[in-house]
Short mmCIF file of C-alpha atoms and ligand atoms in Angstrom, two decimals:
data_model
loop_
_atom_site.label_atom_id
_atom_site.label_comp_id
_atom_site.label_asym_id
_atom_site.label_seq_id
_atom_site.Cartn_x
_atom_site.Cartn_y
_atom_site.Cartn_z
CA MET A 698 8.81 -30.51 -7.04
CA GLN A 699 10.26 -27.68 -9.13
CA SER A 700 9.23 -24.42 -7.51
CA LYS A 701 8.18 -21.48 -9.66
CA LEU A 702 9.33 -19.20 -6.83
CA PRO A 703 12.41 -20.92 -5.38
CA ASN A 704 13.54 -17.87 -3.41
CA VAL A 705 10.20 -17.06 -1.82
CA GLY A 706 9.33 -18.02 1.77
CA THR A 707 6.48 -16.97 4.07
CA THR A 708 5.91 -13.21 4.15
CA ILE A 709 7.51 -11.21 6.94
CA PHE A 710 4.05 -9.97 7.96
CA THR A 711 2.78 -13.46 8.68
CA THR A 712 6.04 -14.45 10.34
CA MET A 713 6.10 -11.45 12.67
CA SER A 714 2.39 -11.52 13.54
CA GLN A 715 2.65 -15.23 14.37
CA LEU A 716 5.70 -14.65 16.56
CA ALA A 717 3.94 -11.77 18.27
CA LEU A 718 1.07 -14.13 19.15
CA GLU A 719 3.41 -16.90 20.33
CA HIS A 720 5.37 -14.55 22.57
CA GLY A 721 2.44 -12.45 23.78
CA ALA A 722 4.09 -9.39 22.22
CA ILE A 723 2.44 -6.07 21.35
CA ASN A 724 2.08 -6.20 17.61
CA LEU A 725 3.23 -3.08 15.76
CA SER A 726 4.53 -5.23 12.89
CA GLN A 727 1.93 -6.19 10.25
CA GLY A 728 -0.03 -3.16 9.09
CA PHE A 729 -3.63 -3.33 10.31
CA PRO A 730 -5.75 -1.26 12.70
CA ASN A 731 -6.61 -2.90 16.03
CA PHE A 732 -9.74 -0.79 16.45
CA MET A 733 -13.25 -1.17 15.05
CA PRO A 734 -14.37 0.31 11.75
CA ASP A 735 -17.18 2.87 11.66
CA GLN A 736 -20.37 1.45 13.23
CA GLN A 737 -22.36 2.72 10.26
CA LEU A 738 -20.30 0.47 7.98
CA ILE A 739 -20.94 -2.56 10.20
CA LYS A 740 -24.67 -1.76 10.12
CA LEU A 741 -24.63 -1.46 6.32
CA ALA A 742 -22.73 -4.74 6.00
CA LYS A 743 -25.26 -6.51 8.23
CA GLU A 744 -28.13 -5.11 6.18
CA ALA A 745 -26.46 -6.21 2.94
CA VAL A 746 -25.95 -9.82 4.02
CA SER A 747 -29.52 -9.91 5.34
CA SER A 748 -30.96 -8.80 2.00
CA GLN A 749 -30.72 -9.95 -1.60
CA LYS A 750 -27.02 -9.24 -2.02
CA ASN A 751 -25.57 -12.69 -1.50
CA GLN A 752 -25.05 -13.92 -5.07
CA TYR A 753 -22.38 -13.02 -7.61
CA ALA A 754 -21.73 -9.34 -8.14
CA PRO A 755 -21.18 -8.04 -11.68
CA LEU A 756 -17.71 -8.96 -13.02
CA ALA A 757 -16.26 -5.44 -12.75
CA GLY A 758 -18.03 -4.58 -9.48
CA LEU A 759 -21.30 -2.94 -8.44
CA PRO A 760 -22.17 -0.10 -10.83
CA GLY A 761 -23.16 2.19 -7.91
CA LEU A 762 -19.81 1.69 -6.25
CA ARG A 763 -17.85 2.26 -9.45
CA GLN A 764 -19.86 5.39 -10.22
CA LYS A 765 -19.18 6.83 -6.77
CA LEU A 766 -15.49 6.04 -7.06
CA VAL A 767 -15.06 7.76 -10.42
CA GLU A 768 -16.96 10.79 -9.10
CA LYS A 769 -14.63 10.90 -6.12
CA ILE A 770 -11.54 10.67 -8.36
CA GLN A 771 -12.92 13.50 -10.49
CA ARG A 772 -13.49 15.65 -7.39
CA LEU A 773 -10.13 14.97 -5.76
CA HIS A 774 -7.83 14.63 -8.76
CA ASN A 775 -9.71 16.31 -11.59
CA LYS A 776 -9.49 13.24 -13.80
CA CYS A 777 -12.53 11.79 -15.52
CA TYR A 778 -12.66 7.98 -15.77
CA ASP A 779 -15.50 6.02 -17.35
CA TRP A 780 -17.16 3.92 -14.62
CA GLU A 781 -18.16 1.21 -17.09
CA SER A 782 -14.85 0.52 -18.75
CA GLU A 783 -12.09 2.01 -16.61
CA ILE A 784 -12.53 0.77 -13.04
CA THR A 785 -12.75 -2.73 -11.55
CA ILE A 786 -13.43 -3.73 -7.95
CA THR A 787 -10.91 -6.30 -6.72
CA ALA A 788 -10.14 -8.57 -3.78
CA GLY A 789 -7.93 -5.97 -2.13
CA ALA A 790 -5.11 -4.09 -3.77
CA THR A 791 -3.12 -7.33 -3.67
CA GLN A 792 -5.30 -8.96 -6.30
CA ALA A 793 -5.38 -5.76 -8.34
CA ILE A 794 -1.56 -5.68 -8.35
CA PHE A 795 -1.23 -9.36 -9.23
CA THR A 796 -3.81 -9.12 -11.98
CA ALA A 797 -2.22 -5.97 -13.42
CA ILE A 798 1.22 -7.55 -13.50
CA SER A 799 -0.10 -10.76 -15.05
CA ALA A 800 -1.96 -8.80 -17.72
CA LEU A 801 0.94 -6.51 -18.65
CA VAL A 802 4.19 -8.42 -18.17
CA HIS A 803 5.41 -10.83 -20.86
CA PRO A 804 8.45 -13.13 -20.54
CA LYS A 805 11.74 -11.17 -20.55
CA ASP A 806 10.03 -7.80 -20.04
CA GLU A 807 11.84 -5.58 -17.59
CA VAL A 808 9.99 -4.21 -14.58
CA ILE A 809 11.41 -1.45 -12.40
CA VAL A 810 10.82 -1.69 -8.68
CA PHE A 811 11.93 0.78 -6.00
CA LYS A 812 13.47 -0.85 -2.94
CA PRO A 813 12.45 -1.17 -0.15
CA ALA A 814 9.38 -2.49 -2.00
CA TYR A 815 6.12 -3.96 -0.76
CA ASP A 816 6.61 -7.67 -1.00
CA CYS A 817 3.92 -8.76 -3.45
CA TYR A 818 5.33 -6.99 -6.53
CA GLU A 819 8.40 -9.01 -7.43
CA PRO A 820 7.07 -12.58 -7.06
CA ALA A 821 4.26 -11.73 -9.50
CA VAL A 822 6.73 -10.31 -12.02
CA GLU A 823 8.86 -13.47 -11.74
CA LEU A 824 5.85 -15.78 -12.13
CA PHE A 825 5.09 -14.22 -15.49
CA GLY A 826 8.69 -14.39 -16.70
CA GLY A 827 9.52 -10.71 -16.22
CA LYS A 828 12.90 -9.47 -15.12
CA VAL A 829 13.01 -7.18 -12.09
CA ARG A 830 15.34 -4.16 -12.21
CA GLN A 831 15.69 -2.78 -8.71
CA VAL A 832 16.41 0.83 -7.76
CA GLN A 833 17.48 1.16 -4.14
CA LEU A 834 16.21 4.14 -2.14
CA THR A 835 18.34 5.51 0.64
CA ALA A 836 17.68 6.53 4.20
CA PRO A 837 16.64 8.70 5.85
CA ASP A 838 14.12 10.24 3.40
CA TYR A 839 13.87 7.48 0.75
CA ALA A 840 13.36 10.03 -2.03
CA ILE A 841 13.51 8.82 -5.65
CA PRO A 842 17.07 8.93 -7.09
CA TRP A 843 16.14 10.07 -10.60
CA GLU A 844 19.66 9.79 -12.01
CA LYS A 845 19.68 6.09 -11.12
CA VAL A 846 16.21 5.64 -12.57
CA LYS A 847 17.34 7.11 -15.90
CA ASP A 848 20.11 4.51 -16.02
CA VAL A 849 17.77 1.52 -15.73
CA VAL A 850 14.85 2.62 -17.90
CA SER A 851 15.20 1.47 -21.51
CA GLU A 852 13.14 0.21 -24.44
CA LYS A 853 13.01 -3.13 -22.58
CA THR A 854 11.11 -1.55 -19.68
CA LYS A 855 7.51 -2.81 -19.74
CA LEU A 856 6.39 -1.64 -16.33
CA ILE A 857 7.49 0.73 -13.57
CA ILE A 858 5.94 0.08 -10.17
CA ILE A 859 5.61 3.12 -7.94
CA ASN A 860 4.07 3.43 -4.47
CA THR A 861 3.03 6.76 -2.97
CA PRO A 862 2.70 7.26 -0.02
CA HIS A 863 5.41 4.65 0.28
CA ASN A 864 5.32 1.58 2.48
CA PRO A 865 7.53 1.32 4.55
CA SER A 866 9.26 4.74 4.46
CA GLY A 867 6.21 7.01 4.24
CA TYR A 868 7.82 9.00 1.40
CA VAL A 869 5.19 11.00 -0.51
CA TRP A 870 5.81 11.73 -4.20
CA THR A 871 6.07 15.39 -5.14
CA LYS A 872 5.08 17.23 -8.31
CA ASP A 873 8.76 17.15 -9.29
CA ASP A 874 8.85 13.35 -8.93
CA PHE A 875 5.96 13.04 -11.38
CA LYS A 876 7.62 15.51 -13.72
CA ALA A 877 10.82 13.46 -13.62
CA LEU A 878 8.86 10.24 -14.18
CA LYS A 879 7.14 11.76 -17.18
CA ALA A 880 10.50 12.74 -18.68
CA VAL A 881 11.97 9.29 -18.02
CA VAL A 882 9.16 7.37 -19.75
CA LYS A 883 8.68 9.84 -22.59
CA ASN A 884 10.32 7.81 -25.35
CA THR A 885 9.44 4.38 -24.00
CA SER A 886 6.34 2.23 -24.11
CA ALA A 887 6.50 1.54 -20.37
CA TYR A 888 3.32 1.20 -18.35
CA ILE A 889 3.16 2.38 -14.76
CA LEU A 890 1.57 0.56 -11.87
CA SER A 891 0.86 3.22 -9.25
CA ASP A 892 0.11 1.64 -5.89
CA GLU A 893 -1.80 4.33 -3.99
CA VAL A 894 -3.32 2.31 -1.14
CA TYR A 895 -2.34 4.94 1.48
CA GLU A 896 -3.81 7.81 -0.57
CA TYR A 897 -5.74 9.27 2.41
CA MET A 898 -2.88 9.15 4.90
CA VAL A 899 -0.67 12.15 4.14
CA PHE A 900 0.53 14.50 6.86
CA ASP A 901 1.78 17.97 7.73
CA GLY A 902 -0.25 19.76 5.08
CA LYS A 903 1.09 17.67 2.21
CA ARG A 904 -1.35 16.42 -0.42
CA HIS A 905 -1.48 13.02 -2.09
CA ILE A 906 -0.85 13.52 -5.80
CA SER A 907 -2.32 10.70 -7.83
CA ILE A 908 -0.60 9.72 -11.05
CA CYS A 909 -3.92 10.27 -12.83
CA GLU A 910 -3.55 14.05 -12.35
CA ASP A 911 -1.20 14.09 -15.31
CA GLU A 912 -3.05 13.20 -18.50
CA GLU A 913 -0.05 11.68 -20.29
CA LEU A 914 0.97 9.57 -17.30
CA ALA A 915 -2.63 8.54 -16.66
CA ASP A 916 -2.91 7.10 -20.17
CA ARG A 917 -0.16 4.59 -19.47
CA SER A 918 -0.99 3.85 -15.80
CA ILE A 919 -2.98 1.49 -13.69
CA ILE A 920 -3.73 2.68 -10.16
CA THR A 921 -4.42 0.32 -7.26
CA CYS A 922 -6.34 1.29 -4.12
CA SER A 923 -7.57 -0.46 -0.99
CA PHE A 924 -10.82 -0.10 0.98
CA GLY A 925 -9.08 -2.08 3.72
CA LYS A 926 -6.76 0.81 4.55
CA THR A 927 -9.30 3.59 4.10
CA TYR A 928 -12.14 2.10 6.15
CA HIS A 929 -10.16 0.13 8.79
CA VAL A 930 -11.32 -3.18 7.28
CA THR A 931 -8.14 -4.90 6.03
CA GLY A 932 -9.87 -8.27 6.58
CA TRP A 933 -12.56 -7.50 4.02
CA LYS A 934 -9.98 -7.69 1.24
CA LEU A 935 -11.63 -5.23 -1.10
CA GLY A 936 -9.97 -2.67 -3.33
CA TYR A 937 -10.00 -1.47 -6.91
CA ALA A 938 -7.96 -0.79 -10.00
CA VAL A 939 -8.39 2.23 -12.28
CA ALA A 940 -6.85 2.55 -15.75
CA ALA A 941 -7.42 3.87 -19.23
CA LYS A 942 -9.79 1.66 -21.22
CA PRO A 943 -7.25 -0.36 -23.27
CA ILE A 944 -5.28 -1.27 -20.15
CA MET A 945 -8.42 -2.04 -18.15
CA ALA A 946 -9.70 -4.29 -20.96
CA GLU A 947 -6.56 -6.44 -20.64
CA PHE A 948 -6.83 -6.34 -16.85
CA ARG A 949 -10.40 -7.66 -16.99
CA LYS A 950 -9.45 -10.54 -19.28
CA VAL A 951 -7.40 -11.88 -16.39
CA HIS A 952 -9.68 -10.69 -13.59
CA GLN A 953 -12.66 -12.62 -14.95
CA TYR A 954 -10.73 -15.87 -14.61
CA ASN A 955 -8.82 -15.32 -11.43
CA VAL A 956 -11.79 -14.19 -9.33
CA PHE A 957 -14.58 -13.35 -11.79
CA CYS A 958 -16.03 -10.92 -9.23
CA VAL A 959 -15.54 -10.03 -5.57
CA ASN A 960 -17.59 -9.94 -2.36
CA HIS A 961 -21.03 -8.61 -3.25
CA PRO A 962 -22.63 -7.58 0.09
CA LEU A 963 -19.54 -5.72 1.28
CA GLN A 964 -19.30 -3.82 -2.00
CA TYR A 965 -22.86 -2.75 -1.37
CA ALA A 966 -22.06 -1.57 2.17
CA LEU A 967 -19.04 0.40 0.95
CA SER A 968 -20.99 2.02 -1.86
CA GLN A 969 -23.54 3.27 0.69
CA LEU A 970 -20.84 4.63 2.99
CA LEU A 971 -19.12 6.41 0.10
CA GLU A 972 -22.11 8.77 -0.04
CA ASP A 973 -20.38 10.52 2.83
CA SER A 974 -16.90 11.76 1.94
CA SER A 975 -16.03 12.72 5.51
CA HIS A 976 -14.77 9.21 6.30
CA TYR A 977 -11.88 9.36 3.88
CA LEU A 978 -11.35 13.11 4.05
CA GLN A 979 -10.75 12.94 7.82
CA LEU A 980 -8.31 10.07 7.62
CA SER A 981 -5.13 12.11 7.28
CA ASP A 982 -5.96 14.10 10.43
CA PHE A 983 -6.93 10.93 12.25
CA TYR A 984 -3.63 9.20 11.46
CA GLN A 985 -1.54 12.34 11.89
CA ASN A 986 -2.90 12.53 15.45
CA LYS A 987 -1.94 8.89 15.99
CA ARG A 988 1.54 9.48 14.57
CA ASP A 989 2.05 12.57 16.72
CA TYR A 990 0.77 10.83 19.84
CA PHE A 991 3.09 7.88 19.25
CA LEU A 992 6.09 10.13 18.58
CA LYS A 993 5.34 12.18 21.71
CA LEU A 994 5.23 9.02 23.80
CA VAL A 995 8.63 7.85 22.51
CA LYS A 996 10.40 11.19 22.20
CA ASP A 997 12.96 10.36 24.90
CA SER A 998 13.75 6.86 23.62
CA LYS A 999 17.06 5.88 22.08
CA PHE A 1000 15.43 5.31 18.71
CA ASN A 1001 15.76 8.07 16.17
CA PHE A 1002 12.47 8.94 14.47
CA LEU A 1003 12.02 11.10 11.38
CA PRO A 1004 8.25 11.84 11.38
CA THR A 1005 6.65 9.82 8.59
CA GLN A 1006 5.12 11.87 5.74
CA GLY A 1007 2.33 9.41 5.03
CA THR A 1008 0.95 5.83 5.56
CA TYR A 1009 0.35 4.39 9.03
CA PHE A 1010 3.96 3.35 9.42
CA GLN A 1011 6.77 5.03 11.30
CA MET A 1012 10.37 4.15 10.53
CA ALA A 1013 12.78 4.03 13.48
CA ASP A 1014 16.58 4.16 13.38
CA TYR A 1015 17.70 1.69 16.06
CA THR A 1016 21.47 2.07 15.65
CA GLY A 1017 21.70 3.94 18.97
CA ILE A 1018 20.42 0.79 20.69
CA SER A 1019 21.95 -2.19 18.92
CA ASP A 1020 24.48 -3.28 16.29
CA LEU A 1021 22.49 -6.36 15.36
CA PRO A 1022 21.18 -6.82 11.80
CA ASP A 1023 17.56 -5.61 11.72
CA THR A 1024 15.89 -9.05 11.53
CA GLU A 1025 17.84 -10.27 14.53
CA PHE A 1026 17.09 -7.05 16.36
CA CYS A 1027 13.34 -7.56 15.65
CA LEU A 1028 13.52 -11.16 16.88
CA GLU A 1029 15.17 -10.00 20.08
CA LEU A 1030 12.55 -7.26 20.42
CA ILE A 1031 9.74 -9.83 20.23
CA LYS A 1032 11.28 -12.54 22.36
CA LYS A 1033 12.94 -10.48 25.07
CA HIS A 1034 10.93 -7.27 25.14
CA LYS A 1035 7.52 -8.44 23.82
CA LEU A 1036 7.22 -5.92 21.02
CA ALA A 1037 6.86 -6.79 17.32
CA ALA A 1038 8.13 -4.60 14.47
CA ILE A 1039 9.17 -5.16 10.83
CA PRO A 1040 12.82 -5.23 9.71
CA ILE A 1041 13.34 -3.13 6.57
CA SER A 1042 16.17 -5.17 5.05
CA VAL A 1043 13.73 -7.86 3.87
CA PHE A 1044 12.33 -5.32 1.37
CA ASN A 1045 15.74 -4.04 0.30
CA GLN A 1046 18.07 -4.86 -2.58
CA LYS A 1047 20.29 -7.74 -1.42
CA ASN A 1048 18.77 -7.33 2.04
CA LEU A 1049 20.71 -4.10 2.52
CA GLN A 1050 20.98 -3.11 6.20
CA GLN A 1051 20.00 0.52 6.76
CA GLY A 1052 19.59 0.44 10.53
CA PHE A 1053 15.81 0.91 10.38
CA ILE A 1054 12.76 -1.00 11.55
CA ARG A 1055 9.09 -0.16 10.96
CA PHE A 1056 6.33 0.34 13.51
CA CYS A 1057 2.61 0.44 12.60
CA PHE A 1058 0.78 3.11 14.59
CA ALA A 1059 -2.75 2.19 13.42
CA LYS A 1060 -3.45 1.13 17.00
CA THR A 1061 -5.53 2.22 19.96
CA ASP A 1062 -3.94 4.78 22.27
CA GLU A 1063 -3.74 2.08 24.92
CA THR A 1064 -1.68 -0.19 22.61
CA LEU A 1065 0.58 2.71 21.63
CA GLU A 1066 1.12 3.56 25.30
CA LYS A 1067 2.06 -0.03 26.14
CA ALA A 1068 4.41 -0.17 23.16
CA ALA A 1069 6.00 3.16 24.15
CA GLU A 1070 6.68 1.86 27.65
CA ILE A 1071 8.78 -0.92 26.12
CA ILE A 1072 10.42 1.36 23.55
CA ASN A 1073 11.47 3.86 26.21
CA LYS A 1074 13.18 1.18 28.28
CA LEU A 1075 15.40 -0.05 25.44
N1 LIG M 1472 0.31 -2.22 -1.43
C1 LIG M 1472 0.88 -1.76 -0.31
C2 LIG M 1472 1.99 -0.79 -0.39
C3 LIG M 1472 0.43 -2.21 0.94
O1 LIG M 1472 1.01 -1.79 2.05
C4 LIG M 1472 -0.65 -3.10 0.97
C5 LIG M 1472 -1.22 -3.48 2.29
N2 LIG M 1472 -0.89 -4.46 2.93
C6 LIG M 1472 -1.20 -3.56 -0.22
C7 LIG M 1472 -0.69 -3.09 -1.42
C8 LIG M 1472 -2.30 -4.58 -0.27
O2 LIG M 1472 -3.55 -4.03 0.06
P1 LIG M 1472 -4.81 -4.96 0.34
O3 LIG M 1472 -4.75 -5.32 1.80
O4 LIG M 1472 -5.98 -4.13 -0.01
O5 LIG M 1472 -4.67 -6.17 -0.50
N1 LIG M 1473 0.45 -4.21 3.97
C1 LIG M 1473 0.58 -4.71 5.29
C2 LIG M 1473 1.92 -4.23 5.83
O1 LIG M 1473 2.68 -3.62 5.13
C3 LIG M 1473 0.54 -6.21 5.41
C4 LIG M 1473 -0.40 -6.97 4.60
C5 LIG M 1473 -0.09 -8.42 4.59
O2 LIG M 1473 0.14 -8.99 5.64
N2 LIG M 1473 -0.02 -9.01 3.47
O3 LIG M 1473 2.21 -4.49 6.95
#
């Protein structure tokens, strides 16, 4: 059979989580919390499935949920979106990203992706005939190399995919980054897909700047977000996309045929919980405490850690421990030492080795302590 994605295998997240299970390893690889979500959310979900909320939701999502989301965006980012025509609830950010790419990318269009890149962007671009132009970021800070970006952006650029806070490096875009982006796209018709799933996990007094804070950029952008990350419910697979009306209209043409609508009772539960902003407003402190606790536990290890600026991932330079390529090092870590992490090279241009692996610290203190015991012995 002729594959449409001949170079694609099983994702590293599935591979590593499966290996972790097989080898009884502590799993700091795939990004997901191993603690319970808020009990109030569980209660609301139970109520929703026990009531009249079990049939199709409206195509674009529950009006109450969309209204609360646009209010929240207005409060946090001072940008006014229309809840009826500019926001759609999706099956996680993954579906929002896939749908956005399928709606915007035509054959031969160029799409700019920053490497290391989250792994669902490029296969979608390829499926729709687009051509990926990669821009490699460099360790240790993974800041955006604007000179290189200027070289690859042209009139052929249809889409630029950005991700702030960035998975896996934790890099958080600054005002200057957005200024530079605005200058780069000025005389092009490029759209921007801004993947902001870790919007509430930003540390050390930094603030998440959403692309929608700039009016001109907002007009050409589609933003993707994830309830999974924000409410510790990655298994619910719910998220949303926000964009100016003409972009959202194209997005919905695809959305109505790839899912039509998404989980109704859980949208209801989330819309009730959104009444209380404390859940998402406390998240940065919550994860900063986890990051700091983890880094304190491993401070004497032979890994080199540069505290992550955002997300629930911590990069670790392992070159003081091993000369192995990162994937082999991770395999050894799982099999011999019973600890699972993610090698960064799989997200890099030509699998570039940078000497880094990624740990997820969205874990109970007990799990972090057990992981640290292993890390400190290496
Ligand atoms: N983008 C990035 C950068 C991610 O890390 C993830 C999470 N795995 C997603 C998108 C997908 O989010 P969701 O689980 O809501 O589909
Ligand atoms: N986003 C998660 C991570 O980066 C994984 C999600 C998935 O397994 N697809 O680890």
